[in-house]
């Protein structure tokens, strides 16, 4: 039994690791394809200083980046260059004349537009979607939780399932419905419920806890 449980735990970790790696690979491929479709092949892009793979330029997040590192890079790569933050690229223009010419063009999509206050609104649709979200979040894990319980009992029909059934028959019996106060007299049944919540998490990418 110990070898079987150890093997099952190793398989859980292996499947979790493979799933995580597969998601990351698909995410990188998806971002790469989106970037290729957004940038024309004949586009002349500004130069990029050497960056750390996947991370990009960590110097950009420093407090005095524009007053120190950006000026040094402008001397080496020109007044217009690119900075990478993960899979996001930022174009930095470090010259007043270039900035003035750039913001005067109609093709610039990121320049400031007419701004107006949207205001605060809480409509019926917002409240309804919030209520639906709470209902789905509270009920989505129940079928999975019960499914694991049934499988757990089926594997131990002559031991665990029989003991829990005997406790239920002794405390509740066949002549009445269970009451909330019965839980205080059923330590084995409550322990099995709590152990299942700890042993098999209902979240897709979570891991068992010891």
PDB file of N, CA and C in Angstrom, residues 111-205:
ATOM      1  N   UNK A 111      -0.822  58.094 -29.039  1.00  0.00           N
ATOM      2  CA  UNK A 111      -0.783  59.454 -28.509  1.00  0.00           C
ATOM      3  C   UNK A 111      -2.091  59.767 -27.789  1.00  0.00           C
ATOM      4  N   UNK A 112      -2.071  60.797 -26.998  1.00  0.00           N
ATOM      5  CA  UNK A 112      -3.230  61.153 -26.181  1.00  0.00           C
ATOM      6  C   UNK A 112      -4.410  61.544 -27.064  1.00  0.00           C
ATOM      7  N   UNK A 113      -5.595  61.084 -26.680  1.00  0.00           N
ATOM      8  CA  UNK A 113      -6.813  61.411 -27.402  1.00  0.00           C
ATOM      9  C   UNK A 113      -7.745  62.203 -26.479  1.00  0.00           C
ATOM     10  N   UNK A 114      -8.877  62.565 -27.025  1.00  0.00           N
ATOM     11  CA  UNK A 114      -9.850  63.303 -26.216  1.00  0.00           C
ATOM     12  C   UNK A 114     -10.254  62.459 -25.011  1.00  0.00           C
ATOM     13  N   UNK A 115     -10.153  63.035 -23.831  1.00  0.00           N
ATOM     14  CA  UNK A 115     -10.399  62.297 -22.597  1.00  0.00           C
ATOM     15  C   UNK A 115     -11.699  62.765 -21.976  1.00  0.00           C
ATOM     16  N   UNK A 116     -12.460  61.818 -21.468  1.00  0.00           N
ATOM     17  CA  UNK A 116     -13.692  62.180 -20.782  1.00  0.00           C
ATOM     18  C   UNK A 116     -13.894  61.212 -19.621  1.00  0.00           C
ATOM     19  N   UNK A 117     -14.573  61.668 -18.621  1.00  0.00           N
ATOM     20  CA  UNK A 117     -14.822  60.865 -17.434  1.00  0.00           C
ATOM     21  C   UNK A 117     -15.929  59.861 -17.724  1.00  0.00           C
ATOM     22  N   UNK A 118     -15.606  58.573 -17.535  1.00  0.00           N
ATOM     23  CA  UNK A 118     -16.609  57.547 -17.783  1.00  0.00           C
ATOM     24  C   UNK A 118     -17.699  57.576 -16.717  1.00  0.00           C
ATOM     25  N   UNK A 119     -17.302  57.797 -15.484  1.00  0.00           N
ATOM     26  CA  UNK A 119     -18.291  57.843 -14.418  1.00  0.00           C
ATOM     27  C   UNK A 119     -18.449  56.499 -13.729  1.00  0.00           C
ATOM     28  N   UNK A 120     -19.206  56.498 -12.668  1.00  0.00           N
ATOM     29  CA  UNK A 120     -19.467  55.300 -11.884  1.00  0.00           C
ATOM     30  C   UNK A 120     -20.855  54.777 -12.219  1.00  0.00           C
ATOM     31  N   UNK A 121     -20.948  53.499 -12.497  1.00  0.00           N
ATOM     32  CA  UNK A 121     -22.246  52.914 -12.826  1.00  0.00           C
ATOM     33  C   UNK A 121     -22.301  51.495 -12.296  1.00  0.00           C
ATOM     34  N   UNK A 122     -23.373  51.171 -11.634  1.00  0.00           N
ATOM     35  CA  UNK A 122     -23.618  49.815 -11.165  1.00  0.00           C
ATOM     36  C   UNK A 122     -25.005  49.446 -11.669  1.00  0.00           C
ATOM     37  N   UNK A 123     -25.034  48.790 -12.810  1.00  0.00           N
ATOM     38  CA  UNK A 123     -26.307  48.449 -13.418  1.00  0.00           C
ATOM     39  C   UNK A 123     -26.765  47.053 -13.056  1.00  0.00           C
ATOM     40  N   UNK A 124     -27.923  46.703 -13.566  1.00  0.00           N
ATOM     41  CA  UNK A 124     -28.503  45.393 -13.277  1.00  0.00           C
ATOM     42  C   UNK A 124     -27.646  44.273 -13.842  1.00  0.00           C
ATOM     43  N   UNK A 125     -27.072  44.484 -15.042  1.00  0.00           N
ATOM     44  CA  UNK A 125     -26.265  43.433 -15.650  1.00  0.00           C
ATOM     45  C   UNK A 125     -25.008  43.154 -14.830  1.00  0.00           C
ATOM     46  N   UNK A 126     -24.384  44.199 -14.268  1.00  0.00           N
ATOM     47  CA  UNK A 126     -23.203  43.989 -13.438  1.00  0.00           C
ATOM     48  C   UNK A 126     -23.539  43.179 -12.191  1.00  0.00           C
ATOM     49  N   UNK A 127     -24.640  43.541 -11.533  1.00  0.00           N
ATOM     50  CA  UNK A 127     -25.039  42.823 -10.332  1.00  0.00           C
ATOM     51  C   UNK A 127     -25.405  41.380 -10.648  1.00  0.00           C
ATOM     52  N   UNK A 128     -26.071  41.159 -11.769  1.00  0.00           N
ATOM     53  CA  UNK A 128     -26.476  39.813 -12.132  1.00  0.00           C
ATOM     54  C   UNK A 128     -25.262  38.945 -12.441  1.00  0.00           C
ATOM     55  N   UNK A 129     -24.286  39.494 -13.187  1.00  0.00           N
ATOM     56  CA  UNK A 129     -23.094  38.716 -13.506  1.00  0.00           C
ATOM     57  C   UNK A 129     -22.283  38.414 -12.253  1.00  0.00           C
ATOM     58  N   UNK A 130     -22.263  39.343 -11.294  1.00  0.00           N
ATOM     59  CA  UNK A 130     -21.558  39.086 -10.040  1.00  0.00           C
ATOM     60  C   UNK A 130     -22.208  37.949  -9.268  1.00  0.00           C
ATOM     61  N   UNK A 131     -23.525  37.941  -9.215  1.00  0.00           N
ATOM     62  CA  UNK A 131     -24.228  36.865  -8.517  1.00  0.00           C
ATOM     63  C   UNK A 131     -23.987  35.519  -9.193  1.00  0.00           C
ATOM     64  N   UNK A 132     -24.001  35.501 -10.521  1.00  0.00           N
ATOM     65  CA  UNK A 132     -23.732  34.255 -11.248  1.00  0.00           C
ATOM     66  C   UNK A 132     -22.311  33.784 -10.992  1.00  0.00           C
ATOM     67  N   UNK A 133     -21.354  34.724 -10.952  1.00  0.00           N
ATOM     68  CA  UNK A 133     -19.968  34.346 -10.685  1.00  0.00           C
ATOM     69  C   UNK A 133     -19.793  33.723  -9.314  1.00  0.00           C
ATOM     70  N   UNK A 134     -20.463  34.278  -8.299  1.00  0.00           N
ATOM     71  CA  UNK A 134     -20.387  33.694  -6.958  1.00  0.00           C
ATOM     72  C   UNK A 134     -20.995  32.292  -6.941  1.00  0.00           C
ATOM     73  N   UNK A 135     -22.100  32.105  -7.637  1.00  0.00           N
ATOM     74  CA  UNK A 135     -22.755  30.798  -7.660  1.00  0.00           C
ATOM     75  C   UNK A 135     -21.870  29.752  -8.331  1.00  0.00           C
ATOM     76  N   UNK A 136     -21.268  30.112  -9.467  1.00  0.00           N
ATOM     77  CA  UNK A 136     -20.409  29.162 -10.171  1.00  0.00           C
ATOM     78  C   UNK A 136     -19.160  28.831  -9.368  1.00  0.00           C
ATOM     79  N   UNK A 137     -18.558  29.834  -8.736  1.00  0.00           N
ATOM     80  CA  UNK A 137     -17.348  29.584  -7.956  1.00  0.00           C
ATOM     81  C   UNK A 137     -17.626  28.697  -6.753  1.00  0.00           C
ATOM     82  N   UNK A 138     -18.817  28.830  -6.173  1.00  0.00           N
ATOM     83  CA  UNK A 138     -19.129  28.027  -5.002  1.00  0.00           C
ATOM     84  C   UNK A 138     -19.573  26.617  -5.306  1.00  0.00           C
ATOM     85  N   UNK A 139     -20.041  26.363  -6.523  1.00  0.00           N
ATOM     86  CA  UNK A 139     -20.574  25.039  -6.852  1.00  0.00           C
ATOM     87  C   UNK A 139     -19.714  24.252  -7.825  1.00  0.00           C
ATOM     88  N   UNK A 140     -18.697  24.866  -8.428  1.00  0.00           N
ATOM     89  CA  UNK A 140     -17.920  24.160  -9.452  1.00  0.00           C
ATOM     90  C   UNK A 140     -17.126  23.004  -8.871  1.00  0.00           C
ATOM     91  N   UNK A 141     -16.615  23.146  -7.653  1.00  0.00           N
ATOM     92  CA  UNK A 141     -15.763  22.104  -7.093  1.00  0.00           C
ATOM     93  C   UNK A 141     -16.499  20.966  -6.434  1.00  0.00           C
ATOM     94  N   UNK A 142     -17.800  21.108  -6.192  1.00  0.00           N
ATOM     95  CA  UNK A 142     -18.550  20.066  -5.491  1.00  0.00           C
ATOM     96  C   UNK A 142     -18.603  18.758  -6.282  1.00  0.00           C
ATOM     97  N   UNK A 143     -18.939  18.756  -7.593  1.00  0.00           N
ATOM     98  CA  UNK A 143     -18.939  17.472  -8.326  1.00  0.00           C
ATOM     99  C   UNK A 143     -17.583  16.784  -8.334  1.00  0.00           C
ATOM    100  N   UNK A 144     -16.505  17.552  -8.501  1.00  0.00           N
ATOM    101  CA  UNK A 144     -15.171  16.953  -8.480  1.00  0.00           C
ATOM    102  C   UNK A 144     -14.864  16.363  -7.114  1.00  0.00           C
ATOM    103  N   UNK A 145     -15.213  17.091  -6.074  1.00  0.00           N
ATOM    104  CA  UNK A 145     -14.989  16.615  -4.710  1.00  0.00           C
ATOM    105  C   UNK A 145     -15.741  15.312  -4.462  1.00  0.00           C
ATOM    106  N   UNK A 146     -17.000  15.221  -4.857  1.00  0.00           N
ATOM    107  CA  UNK A 146     -17.788  14.004  -4.668  1.00  0.00           C
ATOM    108  C   UNK A 146     -17.270  12.858  -5.528  1.00  0.00           C
ATOM    109  N   UNK A 147     -16.776  13.175  -6.718  1.00  0.00           N
ATOM    110  CA  UNK A 147     -16.228  12.132  -7.588  1.00  0.00           C
ATOM    111  C   UNK A 147     -15.019  11.469  -6.940  1.00  0.00           C
ATOM    112  N   UNK A 148     -14.125  12.265  -6.372  1.00  0.00           N
ATOM    113  CA  UNK A 148     -12.962  11.691  -5.689  1.00  0.00           C
ATOM    114  C   UNK A 148     -13.398  10.853  -4.492  1.00  0.00           C
ATOM    115  N   UNK A 149     -14.441  11.277  -3.794  1.00  0.00           N
ATOM    116  CA  UNK A 149     -14.943  10.506  -2.660  1.00  0.00           C
ATOM    117  C   UNK A 149     -15.433   9.129  -3.108  1.00  0.00           C
ATOM    118  N   UNK A 150     -16.175   9.086  -4.190  1.00  0.00           N
ATOM    119  CA  UNK A 150     -16.695   7.806  -4.665  1.00  0.00           C
ATOM    120  C   UNK A 150     -15.563   6.860  -5.075  1.00  0.00           C
ATOM    121  N   UNK A 151     -14.553   7.405  -5.749  1.00  0.00           N
ATOM    122  CA  UNK A 151     -13.412   6.572  -6.133  1.00  0.00           C
ATOM    123  C   UNK A 151     -12.637   6.096  -4.912  1.00  0.00           C
ATOM    124  N   UNK A 152     -12.479   6.967  -3.932  1.00  0.00           N
ATOM    125  CA  UNK A 152     -11.758   6.598  -2.717  1.00  0.00           C
ATOM    126  C   UNK A 152     -12.483   5.489  -1.970  1.00  0.00           C
ATOM    127  N   UNK A 153     -13.792   5.592  -1.865  1.00  0.00           N
ATOM    128  CA  UNK A 153     -14.565   4.555  -1.198  1.00  0.00           C
ATOM    129  C   UNK A 153     -14.559   3.247  -1.985  1.00  0.00           C
ATOM    130  N   UNK A 154     -14.620   3.338  -3.317  1.00  0.00           N
ATOM    131  CA  UNK A 154     -14.643   2.122  -4.136  1.00  0.00           C
ATOM    132  C   UNK A 154     -13.353   1.321  -3.986  1.00  0.00           C
ATOM    133  N   UNK A 155     -12.236   2.001  -3.784  1.00  0.00           N
ATOM    134  CA  UNK A 155     -10.967   1.298  -3.595  1.00  0.00           C
ATOM    135  C   UNK A 155     -10.875   0.630  -2.228  1.00  0.00           C
ATOM    136  N   UNK A 156     -11.673   1.086  -1.268  1.00  0.00           N
ATOM    137  CA  UNK A 156     -11.615   0.561   0.097  1.00  0.00           C
ATOM    138  C   UNK A 156     -13.022   0.200   0.574  1.00  0.00           C
ATOM    139  N   UNK A 157     -13.698  -0.595  -0.225  1.00  0.00           N
ATOM    140  CA  UNK A 157     -15.092  -0.933   0.080  1.00  0.00           C
ATOM    141  C   UNK A 157     -15.216  -1.778   1.339  1.00  0.00           C
ATOM    142  N   UNK A 158     -14.213  -2.631   1.619  1.00  0.00           N
ATOM    143  CA  UNK A 158     -14.295  -3.538   2.767  1.00  0.00           C
ATOM    144  C   UNK A 158     -13.704  -2.944   4.039  1.00  0.00           C
ATOM    145  N   UNK A 159     -13.072  -1.797   3.946  1.00  0.00           N
ATOM    146  CA  UNK A 159     -12.448  -1.222   5.137  1.00  0.00           C
ATOM    147  C   UNK A 159     -13.009   0.167   5.430  1.00  0.00           C
ATOM    148  N   UNK A 160     -12.575   1.158   4.666  1.00  0.00           N
ATOM    149  CA  UNK A 160     -12.976   2.535   4.956  1.00  0.00           C
ATOM    150  C   UNK A 160     -14.465   2.749   4.728  1.00  0.00           C
ATOM    151  N   UNK A 161     -14.964   2.311   3.578  1.00  0.00           N
ATOM    152  CA  UNK A 161     -16.383   2.516   3.285  1.00  0.00           C
ATOM    153  C   UNK A 161     -17.257   1.785   4.299  1.00  0.00           C
ATOM    154  N   UNK A 162     -16.846   0.582   4.699  1.00  0.00           N
ATOM    155  CA  UNK A 162     -17.636  -0.180   5.664  1.00  0.00           C
ATOM    156  C   UNK A 162     -17.643   0.494   7.035  1.00  0.00           C
ATOM    157  N   UNK A 163     -16.511   1.058   7.447  1.00  0.00           N
ATOM    158  CA  UNK A 163     -16.446   1.729   8.748  1.00  0.00           C
ATOM    159  C   UNK A 163     -17.295   2.998   8.768  1.00  0.00           C
ATOM    160  N   UNK A 164     -17.225   3.772   7.680  1.00  0.00           N
ATOM    161  CA  UNK A 164     -18.043   4.983   7.615  1.00  0.00           C
ATOM    162  C   UNK A 164     -19.526   4.635   7.591  1.00  0.00           C
ATOM    163  N   UNK A 165     -19.891   3.607   6.838  1.00  0.00           N
ATOM    164  CA  UNK A 165     -21.292   3.200   6.775  1.00  0.00           C
ATOM    165  C   UNK A 165     -21.783   2.716   8.132  1.00  0.00           C
ATOM    166  N   UNK A 166     -20.920   1.998   8.864  1.00  0.00           N
ATOM    167  CA  UNK A 166     -21.311   1.524  10.194  1.00  0.00           C
ATOM    168  C   UNK A 166     -21.531   2.690  11.155  1.00  0.00           C
ATOM    169  N   UNK A 167     -20.693   3.725  11.061  1.00  0.00           N
ATOM    170  CA  UNK A 167     -20.868   4.889  11.930  1.00  0.00           C
ATOM    171  C   UNK A 167     -22.155   5.636  11.583  1.00  0.00           C
ATOM    172  N   UNK A 168     -22.449   5.781  10.295  1.00  0.00           N
ATOM    173  CA  UNK A 168     -23.690   6.448   9.884  1.00  0.00           C
ATOM    174  C   UNK A 168     -24.907   5.669  10.369  1.00  0.00           C
ATOM    175  N   UNK A 169     -24.876   4.339  10.245  1.00  0.00           N
ATOM    176  CA  UNK A 169     -26.004   3.519  10.703  1.00  0.00           C
ATOM    177  C   UNK A 169     -26.165   3.596  12.219  1.00  0.00           C
ATOM    178  N   UNK A 170     -25.044   3.686  12.937  1.00  0.00           N
ATOM    179  CA  UNK A 170     -25.114   3.719  14.399  1.00  0.00           C
ATOM    180  C   UNK A 170     -25.648   5.057  14.910  1.00  0.00           C
ATOM    181  N   UNK A 171     -25.229   6.166  14.299  1.00  0.00           N
ATOM    182  CA  UNK A 171     -25.624   7.484  14.798  1.00  0.00           C
ATOM    183  C   UNK A 171     -26.983   7.910  14.239  1.00  0.00           C
ATOM    184  N   UNK A 172     -27.188   7.753  12.956  1.00  0.00           N
ATOM    185  CA  UNK A 172     -28.414   8.243  12.309  1.00  0.00           C
ATOM    186  C   UNK A 172     -29.467   7.153  12.225  1.00  0.00           C
ATOM    187  N   UNK A 173     -29.062   5.986  11.753  1.00  0.00           N
ATOM    188  CA  UNK A 173     -30.008   4.902  11.611  1.00  0.00           C
ATOM    189  C   UNK A 173     -30.842   5.025  10.346  1.00  0.00           C
ATOM    190  N   UNK A 174     -31.716   4.050  10.101  1.00  0.00           N
ATOM    191  CA  UNK A 174     -32.504   4.060   8.858  1.00  0.00           C
ATOM    192  C   UNK A 174     -33.847   4.784   8.959  1.00  0.00           C
ATOM    193  N   UNK A 175     -34.188   5.311  10.159  1.00  0.00           N
ATOM    194  CA  UNK A 175     -35.546   5.820  10.364  1.00  0.00           C
ATOM    195  C   UNK A 175     -35.659   7.340  10.350  1.00  0.00           C
ATOM    196  N   UNK A 176     -34.562   8.073  10.203  1.00  0.00           N
ATOM    197  CA  UNK A 176     -34.655   9.527  10.197  1.00  0.00           C
ATOM    198  C   UNK A 176     -33.605  10.119   9.266  1.00  0.00           C
ATOM    199  N   UNK A 177     -33.760  11.405   8.996  1.00  0.00           N
ATOM    200  CA  UNK A 177     -32.802  12.110   8.157  1.00  0.00           C
ATOM    201  C   UNK A 177     -31.629  12.613   9.000  1.00  0.00           C
ATOM    202  N   UNK A 178     -30.466  12.778   8.379  1.00  0.00           N
ATOM    203  CA  UNK A 178     -29.323  13.311   9.140  1.00  0.00           C
ATOM    204  C   UNK A 178     -29.546  14.770   9.517  1.00  0.00           C
ATOM    205  N   UNK A 179     -29.062  15.157  10.668  1.00  0.00           N
ATOM    206  CA  UNK A 179     -29.133  16.532  11.154  1.00  0.00           C
ATOM    207  C   UNK A 179     -27.724  17.094  11.300  1.00  0.00           C
ATOM    208  N   UNK A 180     -27.640  18.417  11.319  1.00  0.00           N
ATOM    209  CA  UNK A 180     -26.329  19.064  11.415  1.00  0.00           C
ATOM    210  C   UNK A 180     -25.633  18.733  12.739  1.00  0.00           C
ATOM    211  N   UNK A 181     -26.398  18.504  13.800  1.00  0.00           N
ATOM    212  CA  UNK A 181     -25.803  18.185  15.091  1.00  0.00           C
ATOM    213  C   UNK A 181     -25.172  16.798  15.112  1.00  0.00           C
ATOM    214  N   UNK A 182     -25.506  15.938  14.142  1.00  0.00           N
ATOM    215  CA  UNK A 182     -24.957  14.581  14.127  1.00  0.00           C
ATOM    216  C   UNK A 182     -23.459  14.564  13.874  1.00  0.00           C
ATOM    217  N   UNK A 183     -22.919  15.642  13.326  1.00  0.00           N
ATOM    218  CA  UNK A 183     -21.499  15.640  12.987  1.00  0.00           C
ATOM    219  C   UNK A 183     -20.620  15.494  14.229  1.00  0.00           C
ATOM    220  N   UNK A 184     -21.097  15.931  15.384  1.00  0.00           N
ATOM    221  CA  UNK A 184     -20.306  15.832  16.608  1.00  0.00           C
ATOM    222  C   UNK A 184     -20.165  14.388  17.082  1.00  0.00           C
ATOM    223  N   UNK A 185     -21.052  13.518  16.656  1.00  0.00           N
ATOM    224  CA  UNK A 185     -21.014  12.111  17.051  1.00  0.00           C
ATOM    225  C   UNK A 185     -20.415  11.224  15.962  1.00  0.00           C
ATOM    226  N   UNK A 186     -19.926  11.823  14.874  1.00  0.00           N
ATOM    227  CA  UNK A 186     -19.406  11.045  13.739  1.00  0.00           C
ATOM    228  C   UNK A 186     -17.989  11.516  13.403  1.00  0.00           C
ATOM    229  N   UNK A 187     -17.019  11.274  14.269  1.00  0.00           N
ATOM    230  CA  UNK A 187     -15.653  11.761  14.009  1.00  0.00           C
ATOM    231  C   UNK A 187     -15.003  11.106  12.795  1.00  0.00           C
ATOM    232  N   UNK A 188     -15.299   9.834  12.551  1.00  0.00           N
ATOM    233  CA  UNK A 188     -14.683   9.157  11.408  1.00  0.00           C
ATOM    234  C   UNK A 188     -15.185   9.743  10.089  1.00  0.00           C
ATOM    235  N   UNK A 189     -16.487   9.941   9.974  1.00  0.00           N
ATOM    236  CA  UNK A 189     -17.045  10.495   8.737  1.00  0.00           C
ATOM    237  C   UNK A 189     -16.530  11.906   8.483  1.00  0.00           C
ATOM    238  N   UNK A 190     -16.505  12.734   9.517  1.00  0.00           N
ATOM    239  CA  UNK A 190     -15.990  14.090   9.349  1.00  0.00           C
ATOM    240  C   UNK A 190     -14.502  14.083   9.025  1.00  0.00           C
ATOM    241  N   UNK A 191     -13.757  13.171   9.643  1.00  0.00           N
ATOM    242  CA  UNK A 191     -12.333  13.075   9.338  1.00  0.00           C
ATOM    243  C   UNK A 191     -12.075  12.675   7.897  1.00  0.00           C
ATOM    244  N   UNK A 192     -12.903  11.766   7.369  1.00  0.00           N
ATOM    245  CA  UNK A 192     -12.761  11.359   5.970  1.00  0.00           C
ATOM    246  C   UNK A 192     -13.046  12.539   5.038  1.00  0.00           C
ATOM    247  N   UNK A 193     -14.062  13.335   5.354  1.00  0.00           N
ATOM    248  CA  UNK A 193     -14.375  14.504   4.525  1.00  0.00           C
ATOM    249  C   UNK A 193     -13.230  15.509   4.529  1.00  0.00           C
ATOM    250  N   UNK A 194     -12.706  15.808   5.695  1.00  0.00           N
ATOM    251  CA  UNK A 194     -11.606  16.775   5.781  1.00  0.00           C
ATOM    252  C   UNK A 194     -10.344  16.237   5.115  1.00  0.00           C
ATOM    253  N   UNK A 195     -10.093  14.952   5.255  1.00  0.00           N
ATOM    254  CA  UNK A 195      -8.900  14.370   4.639  1.00  0.00           C
ATOM    255  C   UNK A 195      -9.001  14.400   3.122  1.00  0.00           C
ATOM    256  N   UNK A 196     -10.179  14.200   2.580  1.00  0.00           N
ATOM    257  CA  UNK A 196     -10.335  14.250   1.134  1.00  0.00           C
ATOM    258  C   UNK A 196     -10.082  15.659   0.603  1.00  0.00           C
ATOM    259  N   UNK A 197     -10.520  16.682   1.341  1.00  0.00           N
ATOM    260  CA  UNK A 197     -10.253  18.055   0.925  1.00  0.00           C
ATOM    261  C   UNK A 197      -8.764  18.360   0.947  1.00  0.00           C
ATOM    262  N   UNK A 198      -8.032  17.761   1.879  1.00  0.00           N
ATOM    263  CA  UNK A 198      -6.597  17.999   1.953  1.00  0.00           C
ATOM    264  C   UNK A 198      -5.836  17.155   0.949  1.00  0.00           C
ATOM    265  N   UNK A 199      -6.250  15.904   0.789  1.00  0.00           N
ATOM    266  CA  UNK A 199      -5.489  14.949  -0.016  1.00  0.00           C
ATOM    267  C   UNK A 199      -5.634  15.214  -1.508  1.00  0.00           C
ATOM    268  N   UNK A 200      -6.845  15.480  -1.963  1.00  0.00           N
ATOM    269  CA  UNK A 200      -7.107  15.721  -3.383  1.00  0.00           C
ATOM    270  C   UNK A 200      -7.711  17.107  -3.555  1.00  0.00           C
ATOM    271  N   UNK A 201      -6.888  18.047  -3.969  1.00  0.00           N
ATOM    272  CA  UNK A 201      -7.378  19.407  -4.171  1.00  0.00           C
ATOM    273  C   UNK A 201      -8.269  19.462  -5.407  1.00  0.00           C
ATOM    274  N   UNK A 202      -9.307  20.305  -5.359  1.00  0.00           N
ATOM    275  CA  UNK A 202     -10.261  20.385  -6.469  1.00  0.00           C
ATOM    276  C   UNK A 202      -9.821  21.394  -7.512  1.00  0.00           C
ATOM    277  N   UNK A 203      -8.764  22.168  -7.251  1.00  0.00           N
ATOM    278  CA  UNK A 203      -8.280  23.122  -8.249  1.00  0.00           C
ATOM    279  C   UNK A 203      -7.457  22.398  -9.299  1.00  0.00           C
ATOM    280  N   UNK A 204      -7.552  22.773 -10.579  1.00  0.00           N
ATOM    281  CA  UNK A 204      -6.910  22.002 -11.658  1.00  0.00           C
ATOM    282  C   UNK A 204      -5.400  21.897 -11.535  1.00  0.00           C
ATOM    283  N   UNK A 205      -4.706  22.995 -11.192  1.00  0.00           N
ATOM    284  CA  UNK A 205      -3.249  22.995 -11.175  1.00  0.00           C
ATOM    285  C   UNK A 205      -2.684  23.004  -9.766  1.00  0.00           C
TER     286      UNK A 205
END
